[in-house]
PDB file of C-alpha atoms in Angstrom:
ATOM      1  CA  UNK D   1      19.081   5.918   6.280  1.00 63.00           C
ATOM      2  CA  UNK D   2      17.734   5.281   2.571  1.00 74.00           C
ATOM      3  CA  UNK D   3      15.055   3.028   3.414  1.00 92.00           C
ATOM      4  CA  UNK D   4      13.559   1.933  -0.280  1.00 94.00           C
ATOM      5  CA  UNK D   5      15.225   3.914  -3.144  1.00 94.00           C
ATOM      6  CA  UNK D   6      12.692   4.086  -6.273  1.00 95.00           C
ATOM      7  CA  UNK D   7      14.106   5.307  -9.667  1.00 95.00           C
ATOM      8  CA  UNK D   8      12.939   7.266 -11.738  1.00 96.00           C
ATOM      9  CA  UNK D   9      10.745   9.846  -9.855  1.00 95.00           C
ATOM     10  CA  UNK D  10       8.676  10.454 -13.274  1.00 96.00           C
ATOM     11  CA  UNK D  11       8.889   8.663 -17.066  1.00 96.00           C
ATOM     12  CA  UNK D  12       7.050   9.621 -20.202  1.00 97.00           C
ATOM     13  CA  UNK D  13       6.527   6.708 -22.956  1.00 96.00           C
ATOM     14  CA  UNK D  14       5.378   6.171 -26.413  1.00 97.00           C
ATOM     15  CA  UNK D  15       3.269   2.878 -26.949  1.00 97.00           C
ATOM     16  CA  UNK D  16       5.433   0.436 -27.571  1.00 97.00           C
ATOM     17  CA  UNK D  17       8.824   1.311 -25.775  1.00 97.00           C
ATOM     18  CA  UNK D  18      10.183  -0.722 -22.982  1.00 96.00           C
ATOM     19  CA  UNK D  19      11.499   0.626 -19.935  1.00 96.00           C
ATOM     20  CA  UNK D  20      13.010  -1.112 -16.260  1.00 97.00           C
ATOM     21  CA  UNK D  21      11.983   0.667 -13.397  1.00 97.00           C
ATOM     22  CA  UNK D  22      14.265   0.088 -10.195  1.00 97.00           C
ATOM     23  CA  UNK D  23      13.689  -0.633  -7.004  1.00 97.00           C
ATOM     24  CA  UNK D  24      16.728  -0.891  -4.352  1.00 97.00           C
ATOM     25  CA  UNK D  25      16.533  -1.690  -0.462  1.00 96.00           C
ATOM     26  CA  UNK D  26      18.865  -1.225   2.505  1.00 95.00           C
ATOM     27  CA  UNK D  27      16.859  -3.086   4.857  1.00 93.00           C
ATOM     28  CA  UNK D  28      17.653  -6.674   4.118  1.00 93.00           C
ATOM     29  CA  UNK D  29      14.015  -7.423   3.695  1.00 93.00           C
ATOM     30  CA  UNK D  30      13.106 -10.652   1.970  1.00 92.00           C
ATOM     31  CA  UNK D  31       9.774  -9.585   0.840  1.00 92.00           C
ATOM     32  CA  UNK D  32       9.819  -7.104  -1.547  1.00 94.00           C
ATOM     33  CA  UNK D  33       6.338  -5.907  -4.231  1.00 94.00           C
ATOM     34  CA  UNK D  34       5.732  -3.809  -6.862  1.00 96.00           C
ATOM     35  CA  UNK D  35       2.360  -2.112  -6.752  1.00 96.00           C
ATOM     36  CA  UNK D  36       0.473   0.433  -8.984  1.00 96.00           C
ATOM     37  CA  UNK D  37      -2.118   3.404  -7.759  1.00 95.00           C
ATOM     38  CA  UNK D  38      -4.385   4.293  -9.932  1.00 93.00           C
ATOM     39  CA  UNK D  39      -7.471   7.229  -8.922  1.00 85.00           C
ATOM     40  CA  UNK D  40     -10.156   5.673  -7.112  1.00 80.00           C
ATOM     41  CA  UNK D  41      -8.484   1.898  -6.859  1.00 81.00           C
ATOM     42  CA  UNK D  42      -6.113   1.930  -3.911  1.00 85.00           C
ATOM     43  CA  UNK D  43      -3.076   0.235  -4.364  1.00 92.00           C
ATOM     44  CA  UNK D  44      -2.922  -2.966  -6.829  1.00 93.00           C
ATOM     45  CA  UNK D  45      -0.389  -5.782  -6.584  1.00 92.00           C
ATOM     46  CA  UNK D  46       1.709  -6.601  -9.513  1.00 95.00           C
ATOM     47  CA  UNK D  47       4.596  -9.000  -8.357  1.00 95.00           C
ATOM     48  CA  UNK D  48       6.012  -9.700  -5.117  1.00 93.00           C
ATOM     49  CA  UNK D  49       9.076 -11.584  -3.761  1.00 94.00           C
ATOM     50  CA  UNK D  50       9.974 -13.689  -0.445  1.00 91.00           C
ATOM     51  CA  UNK D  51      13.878 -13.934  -1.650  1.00 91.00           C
ATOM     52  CA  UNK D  52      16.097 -13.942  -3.932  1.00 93.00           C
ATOM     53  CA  UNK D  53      15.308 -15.925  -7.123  1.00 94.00           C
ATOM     54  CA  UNK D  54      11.860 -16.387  -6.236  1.00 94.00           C
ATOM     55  CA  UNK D  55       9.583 -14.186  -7.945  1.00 95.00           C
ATOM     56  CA  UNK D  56       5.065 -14.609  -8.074  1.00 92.00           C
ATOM     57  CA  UNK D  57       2.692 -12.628  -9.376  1.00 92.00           C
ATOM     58  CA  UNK D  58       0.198 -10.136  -7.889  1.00 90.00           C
ATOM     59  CA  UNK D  59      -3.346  -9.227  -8.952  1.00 88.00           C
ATOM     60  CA  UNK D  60      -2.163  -7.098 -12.197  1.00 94.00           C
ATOM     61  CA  UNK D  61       0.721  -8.794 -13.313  1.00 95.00           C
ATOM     62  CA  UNK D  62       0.187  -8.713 -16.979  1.00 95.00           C
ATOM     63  CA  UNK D  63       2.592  -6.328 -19.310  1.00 95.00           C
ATOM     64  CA  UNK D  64       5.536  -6.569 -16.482  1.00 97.00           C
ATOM     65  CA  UNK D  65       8.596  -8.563 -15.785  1.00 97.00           C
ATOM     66  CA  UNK D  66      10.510  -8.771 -12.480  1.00 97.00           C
ATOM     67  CA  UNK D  67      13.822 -10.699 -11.110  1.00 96.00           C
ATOM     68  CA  UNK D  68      14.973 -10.935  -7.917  1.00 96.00           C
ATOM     69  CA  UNK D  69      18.964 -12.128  -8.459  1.00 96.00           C
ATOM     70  CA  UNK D  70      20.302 -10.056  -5.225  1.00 96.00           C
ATOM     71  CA  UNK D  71      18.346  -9.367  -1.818  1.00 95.00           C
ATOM     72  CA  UNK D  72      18.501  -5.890  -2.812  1.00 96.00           C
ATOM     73  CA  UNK D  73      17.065  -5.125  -5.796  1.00 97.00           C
ATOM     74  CA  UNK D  74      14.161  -5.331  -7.487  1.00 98.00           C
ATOM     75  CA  UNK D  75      13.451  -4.089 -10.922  1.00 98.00           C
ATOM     76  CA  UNK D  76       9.814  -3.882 -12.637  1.00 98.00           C
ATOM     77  CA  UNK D  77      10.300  -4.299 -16.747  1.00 97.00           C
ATOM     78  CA  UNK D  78       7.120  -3.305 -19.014  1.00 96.00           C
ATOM     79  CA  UNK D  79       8.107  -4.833 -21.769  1.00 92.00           C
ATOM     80  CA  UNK D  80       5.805  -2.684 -24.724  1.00 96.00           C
ATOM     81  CA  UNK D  81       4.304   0.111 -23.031  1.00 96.00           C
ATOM     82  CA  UNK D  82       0.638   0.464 -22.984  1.00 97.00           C
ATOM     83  CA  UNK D  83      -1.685   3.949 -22.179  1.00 96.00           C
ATOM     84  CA  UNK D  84      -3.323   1.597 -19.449  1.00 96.00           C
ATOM     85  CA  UNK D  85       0.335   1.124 -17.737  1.00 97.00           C
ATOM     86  CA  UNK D  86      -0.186   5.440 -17.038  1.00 97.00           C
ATOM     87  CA  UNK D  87       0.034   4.747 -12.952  1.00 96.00           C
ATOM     88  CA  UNK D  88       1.891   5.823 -10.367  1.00 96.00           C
ATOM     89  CA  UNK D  89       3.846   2.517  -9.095  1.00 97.00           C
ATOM     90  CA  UNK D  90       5.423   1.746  -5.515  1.00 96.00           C
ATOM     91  CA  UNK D  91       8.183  -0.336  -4.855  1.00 96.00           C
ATOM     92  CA  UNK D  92       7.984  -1.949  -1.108  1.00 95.00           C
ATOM     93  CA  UNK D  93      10.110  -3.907   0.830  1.00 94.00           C
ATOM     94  CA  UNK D  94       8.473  -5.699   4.230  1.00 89.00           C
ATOM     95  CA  UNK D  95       9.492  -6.938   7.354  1.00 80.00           C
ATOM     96  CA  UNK D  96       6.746  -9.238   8.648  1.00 75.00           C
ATOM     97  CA  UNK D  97       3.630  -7.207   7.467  1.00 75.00           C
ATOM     98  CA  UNK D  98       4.571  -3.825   7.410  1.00 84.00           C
ATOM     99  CA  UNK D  99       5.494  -2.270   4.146  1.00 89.00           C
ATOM    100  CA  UNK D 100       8.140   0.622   3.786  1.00 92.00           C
ATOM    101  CA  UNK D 101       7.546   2.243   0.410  1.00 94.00           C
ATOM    102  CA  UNK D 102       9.814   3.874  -1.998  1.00 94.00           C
ATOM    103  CA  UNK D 103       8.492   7.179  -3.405  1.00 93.00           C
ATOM    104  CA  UNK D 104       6.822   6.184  -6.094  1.00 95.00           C
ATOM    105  CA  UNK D 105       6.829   6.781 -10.071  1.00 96.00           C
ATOM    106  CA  UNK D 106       4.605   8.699 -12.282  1.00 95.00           C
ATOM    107  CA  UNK D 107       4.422   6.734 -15.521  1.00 97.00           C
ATOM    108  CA  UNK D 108       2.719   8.428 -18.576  1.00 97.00           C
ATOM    109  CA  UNK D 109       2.046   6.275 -21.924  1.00 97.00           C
ATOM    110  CA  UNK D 110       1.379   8.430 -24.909  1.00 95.00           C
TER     111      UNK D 110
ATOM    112  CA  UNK Q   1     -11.535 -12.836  -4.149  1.00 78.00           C
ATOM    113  CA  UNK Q   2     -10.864 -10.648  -1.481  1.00 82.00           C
ATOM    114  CA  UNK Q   3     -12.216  -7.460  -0.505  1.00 90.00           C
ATOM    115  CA  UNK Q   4     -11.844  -4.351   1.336  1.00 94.00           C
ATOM    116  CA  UNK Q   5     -14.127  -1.451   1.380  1.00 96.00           C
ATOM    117  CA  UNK Q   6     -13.292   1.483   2.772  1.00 97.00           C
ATOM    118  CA  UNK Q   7     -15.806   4.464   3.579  1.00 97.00           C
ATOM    119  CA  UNK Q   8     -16.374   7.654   3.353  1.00 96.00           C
ATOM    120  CA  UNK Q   9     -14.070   7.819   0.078  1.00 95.00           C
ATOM    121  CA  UNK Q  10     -13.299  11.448   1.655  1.00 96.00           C
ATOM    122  CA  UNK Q  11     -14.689  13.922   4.111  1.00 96.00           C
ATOM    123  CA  UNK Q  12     -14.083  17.525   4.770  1.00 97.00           C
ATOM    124  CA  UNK Q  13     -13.695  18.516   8.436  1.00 97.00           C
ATOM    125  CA  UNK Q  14     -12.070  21.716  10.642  1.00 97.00           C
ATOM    126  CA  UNK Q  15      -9.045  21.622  12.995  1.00 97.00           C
ATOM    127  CA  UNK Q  16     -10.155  19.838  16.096  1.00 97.00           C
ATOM    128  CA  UNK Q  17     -13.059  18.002  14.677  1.00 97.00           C
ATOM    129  CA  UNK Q  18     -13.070  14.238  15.497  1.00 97.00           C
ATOM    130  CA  UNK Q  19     -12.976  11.996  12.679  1.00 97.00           C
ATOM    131  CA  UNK Q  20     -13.356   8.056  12.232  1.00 98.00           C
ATOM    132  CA  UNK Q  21     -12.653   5.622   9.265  1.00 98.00           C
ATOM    133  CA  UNK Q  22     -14.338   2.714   8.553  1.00 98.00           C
ATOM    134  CA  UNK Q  23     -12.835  -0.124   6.944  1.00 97.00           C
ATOM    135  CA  UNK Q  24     -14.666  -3.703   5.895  1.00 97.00           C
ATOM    136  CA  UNK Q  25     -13.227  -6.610   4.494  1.00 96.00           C
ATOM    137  CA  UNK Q  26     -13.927 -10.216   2.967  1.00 94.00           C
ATOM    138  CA  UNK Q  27     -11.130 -12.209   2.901  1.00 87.00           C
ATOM    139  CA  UNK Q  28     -10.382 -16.074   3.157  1.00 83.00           C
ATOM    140  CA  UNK Q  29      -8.002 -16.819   6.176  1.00 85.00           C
ATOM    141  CA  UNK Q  30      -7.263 -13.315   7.458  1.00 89.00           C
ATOM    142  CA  UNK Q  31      -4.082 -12.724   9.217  1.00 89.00           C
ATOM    143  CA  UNK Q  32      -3.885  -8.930   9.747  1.00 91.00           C
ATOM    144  CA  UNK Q  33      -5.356  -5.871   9.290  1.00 94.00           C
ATOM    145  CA  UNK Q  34      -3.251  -2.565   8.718  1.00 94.00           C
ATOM    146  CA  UNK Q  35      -3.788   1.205   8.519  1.00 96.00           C
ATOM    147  CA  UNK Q  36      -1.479   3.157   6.013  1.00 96.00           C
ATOM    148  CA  UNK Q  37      -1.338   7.215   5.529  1.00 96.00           C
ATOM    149  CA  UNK Q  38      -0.619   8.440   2.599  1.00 94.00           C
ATOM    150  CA  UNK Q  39       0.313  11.806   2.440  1.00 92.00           C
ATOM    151  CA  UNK Q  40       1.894  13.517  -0.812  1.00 81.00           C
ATOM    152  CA  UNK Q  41       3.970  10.410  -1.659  1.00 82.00           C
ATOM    153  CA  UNK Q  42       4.998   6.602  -0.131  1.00 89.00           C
ATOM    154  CA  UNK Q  43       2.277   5.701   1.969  1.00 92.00           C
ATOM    155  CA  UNK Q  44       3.683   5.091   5.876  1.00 92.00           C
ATOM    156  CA  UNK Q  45       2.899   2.947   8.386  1.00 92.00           C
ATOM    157  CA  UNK Q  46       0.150   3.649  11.106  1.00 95.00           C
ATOM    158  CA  UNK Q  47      -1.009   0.460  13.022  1.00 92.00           C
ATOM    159  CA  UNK Q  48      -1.377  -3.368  12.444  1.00 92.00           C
ATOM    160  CA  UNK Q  49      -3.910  -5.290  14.411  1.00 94.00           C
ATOM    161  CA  UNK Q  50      -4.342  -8.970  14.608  1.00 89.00           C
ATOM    162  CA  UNK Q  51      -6.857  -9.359  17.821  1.00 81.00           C
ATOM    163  CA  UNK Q  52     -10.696  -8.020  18.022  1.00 83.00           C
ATOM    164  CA  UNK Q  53     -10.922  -5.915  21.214  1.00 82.00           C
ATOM    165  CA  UNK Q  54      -7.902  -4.599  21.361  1.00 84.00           C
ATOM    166  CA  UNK Q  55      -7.426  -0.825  20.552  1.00 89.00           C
ATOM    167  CA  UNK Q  56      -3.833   0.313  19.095  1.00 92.00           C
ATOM    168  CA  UNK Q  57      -3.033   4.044  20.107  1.00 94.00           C
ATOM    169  CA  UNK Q  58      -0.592   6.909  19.044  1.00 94.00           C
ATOM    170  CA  UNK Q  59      -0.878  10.051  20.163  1.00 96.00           C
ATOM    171  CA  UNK Q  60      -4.421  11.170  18.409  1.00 97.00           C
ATOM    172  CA  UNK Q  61      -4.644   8.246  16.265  1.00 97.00           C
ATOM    173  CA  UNK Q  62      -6.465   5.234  17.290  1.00 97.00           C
ATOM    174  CA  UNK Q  63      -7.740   1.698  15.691  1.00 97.00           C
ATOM    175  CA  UNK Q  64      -9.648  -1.282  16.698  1.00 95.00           C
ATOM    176  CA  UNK Q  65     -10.580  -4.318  15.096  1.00 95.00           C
ATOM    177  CA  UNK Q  66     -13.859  -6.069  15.404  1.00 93.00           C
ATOM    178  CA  UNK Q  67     -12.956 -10.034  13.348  1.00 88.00           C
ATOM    179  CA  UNK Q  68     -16.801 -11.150  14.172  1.00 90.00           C
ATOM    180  CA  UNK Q  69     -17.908  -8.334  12.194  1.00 90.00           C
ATOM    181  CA  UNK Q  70     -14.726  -8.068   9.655  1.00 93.00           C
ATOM    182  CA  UNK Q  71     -14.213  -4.384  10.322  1.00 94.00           C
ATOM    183  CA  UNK Q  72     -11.973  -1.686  11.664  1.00 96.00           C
ATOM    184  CA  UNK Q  73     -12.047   1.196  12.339  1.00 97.00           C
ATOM    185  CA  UNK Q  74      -9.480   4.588  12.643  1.00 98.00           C
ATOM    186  CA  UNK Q  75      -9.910   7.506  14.693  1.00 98.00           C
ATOM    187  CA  UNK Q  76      -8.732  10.567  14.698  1.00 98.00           C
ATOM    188  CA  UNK Q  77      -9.363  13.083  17.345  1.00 97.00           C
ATOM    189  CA  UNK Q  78      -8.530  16.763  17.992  1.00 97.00           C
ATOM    190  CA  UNK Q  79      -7.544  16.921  14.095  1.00 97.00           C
ATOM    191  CA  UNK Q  80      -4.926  19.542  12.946  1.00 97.00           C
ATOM    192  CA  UNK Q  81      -3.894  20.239   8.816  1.00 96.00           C
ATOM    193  CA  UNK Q  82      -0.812  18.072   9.034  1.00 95.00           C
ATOM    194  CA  UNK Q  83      -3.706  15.204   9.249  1.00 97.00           C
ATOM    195  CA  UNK Q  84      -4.820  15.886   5.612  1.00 97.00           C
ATOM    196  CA  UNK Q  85      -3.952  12.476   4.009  1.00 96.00           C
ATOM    197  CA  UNK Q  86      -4.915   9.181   1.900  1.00 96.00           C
ATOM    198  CA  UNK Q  87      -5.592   6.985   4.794  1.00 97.00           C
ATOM    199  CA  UNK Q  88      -5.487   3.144   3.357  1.00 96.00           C
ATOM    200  CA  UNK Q  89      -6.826   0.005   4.791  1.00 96.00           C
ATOM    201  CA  UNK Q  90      -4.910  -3.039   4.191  1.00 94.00           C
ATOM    202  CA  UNK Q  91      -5.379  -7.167   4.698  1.00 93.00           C
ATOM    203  CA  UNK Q  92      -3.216  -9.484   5.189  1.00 89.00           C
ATOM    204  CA  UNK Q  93      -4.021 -13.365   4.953  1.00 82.00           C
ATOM    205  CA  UNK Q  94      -2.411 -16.376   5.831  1.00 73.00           C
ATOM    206  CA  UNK Q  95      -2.439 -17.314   2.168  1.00 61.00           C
ATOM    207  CA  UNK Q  96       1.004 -16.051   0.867  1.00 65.00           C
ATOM    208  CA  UNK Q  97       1.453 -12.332   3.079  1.00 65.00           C
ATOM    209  CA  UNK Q  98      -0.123 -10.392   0.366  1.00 76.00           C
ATOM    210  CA  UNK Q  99      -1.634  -7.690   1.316  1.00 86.00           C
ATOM    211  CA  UNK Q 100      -4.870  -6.495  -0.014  1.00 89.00           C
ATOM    212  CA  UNK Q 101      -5.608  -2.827  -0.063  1.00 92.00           C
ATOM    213  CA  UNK Q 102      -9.134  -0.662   0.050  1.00 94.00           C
ATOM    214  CA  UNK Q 103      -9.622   2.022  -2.142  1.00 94.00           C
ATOM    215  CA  UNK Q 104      -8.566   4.715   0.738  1.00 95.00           C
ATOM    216  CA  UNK Q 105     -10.139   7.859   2.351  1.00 96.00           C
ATOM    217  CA  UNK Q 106      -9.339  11.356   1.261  1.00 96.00           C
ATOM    218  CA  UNK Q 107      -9.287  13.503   4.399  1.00 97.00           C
ATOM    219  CA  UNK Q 108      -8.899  16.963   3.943  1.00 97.00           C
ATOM    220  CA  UNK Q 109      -8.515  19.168   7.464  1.00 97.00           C
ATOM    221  CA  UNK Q 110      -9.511  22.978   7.124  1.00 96.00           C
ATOM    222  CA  UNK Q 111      -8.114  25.614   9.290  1.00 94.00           C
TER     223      UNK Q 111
END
């Protein structure tokens, strides 16, 4: 019954550092998206996935990195840490339209 | 580019109030429209509609879309706490299956 596992639950970073955040499903979704919520903005695409080793990007892509190499996972890489990456950010997985979310992670750049 | 609006950004009501959503949207080659609620956490699934007319209903929730007008909208009737939420608006095109959110409404039930 895990659904969309999201790890970690909260990260603090200096400027600069690099960090993967991952993203695991159950489901056997093809789709799967990254997305980040910031106050007052909704929810912003970053990259998104219709299978394995095929990876586009969202509306936000730039600063991240994602691979797709099993139907399960999905990792999000920022590669050098920036204060306007602070976000909370969503892992998804789909079937057909409908999103299931993970639970999201609070990222803070110092 | 597309667009979704969502309004009110957030209302304040009392336990067994009536409360509806409004959700407009500019988008090239819609597909769907969905309604998310976001409580503490992941947002979850509420409806998808894809047909003007038709209402979608569960329990005191309930959503139509109007495609000649571009906009939806979400009731809520007979509202209790648990409804207190981030209700999101979503679009879908037939594009690549992004989906496009709105900026949500913050809807905070009083006792």
């Amino acid at each position: 019954n895990a659904g969309v596992t999201q790890t970690p639950k909260f990260q603090v970073l200096k400027t600069g550092q690099s960090m993967t955040l991952q993203c695991a499903q159950d489901m056997n979704h093809e789709y799967m998206s990254w997305y980040r919520q910031d106050p007052g903005m909704g929810l912003r695409l970053i990259h998104y996935s219709v299978g394995a080793g095929i990876t586009d990007q969202g509306e936000v892509p730039n600063g991240y990195n994602v691979s797709r190499s099993t139907t399960e996972d999905f990792p999000l890489r920022l590669l050098s840490a920036a204060p306007s990456q602070t976000s909370v950010y969503f892992c998804a997985s789909s079937y057909r339209q409908k999103l299931f979310f993970g639970s999201g992670t609070q990222l803070s750049v110092l | 580019e597309d667009k979704v609006v969502q309004s009110p950004l957030s209302l304040v009501v009392h336990e067994g109030d009536t409360v509806t959503l409004n959700c407009s949207y500019e988008v090239t080659n819609f597909r769907s429209l969905l309604w998310y609620k976001q409580e503490k956490k992941a947002p979850t699934f509420l409806f998808m509609l894809t047909s003007s007319g038709i209402e979608k209903k569960s329990g005191r929730l309930s959503s139509i879309l109007d495609k000649k007008e571009l906009f939806s909208i979400l009731n809520i009737t007979a509202t209790q706490t648990g409804d207190s939420a981030v209700y999101l608006c979503a679009v879908e095109t037939t594009n690549d299956y992004k989906l496009s959110f709105g900026a949500g409404t913050t809807v905070t039930v009083r006792a």
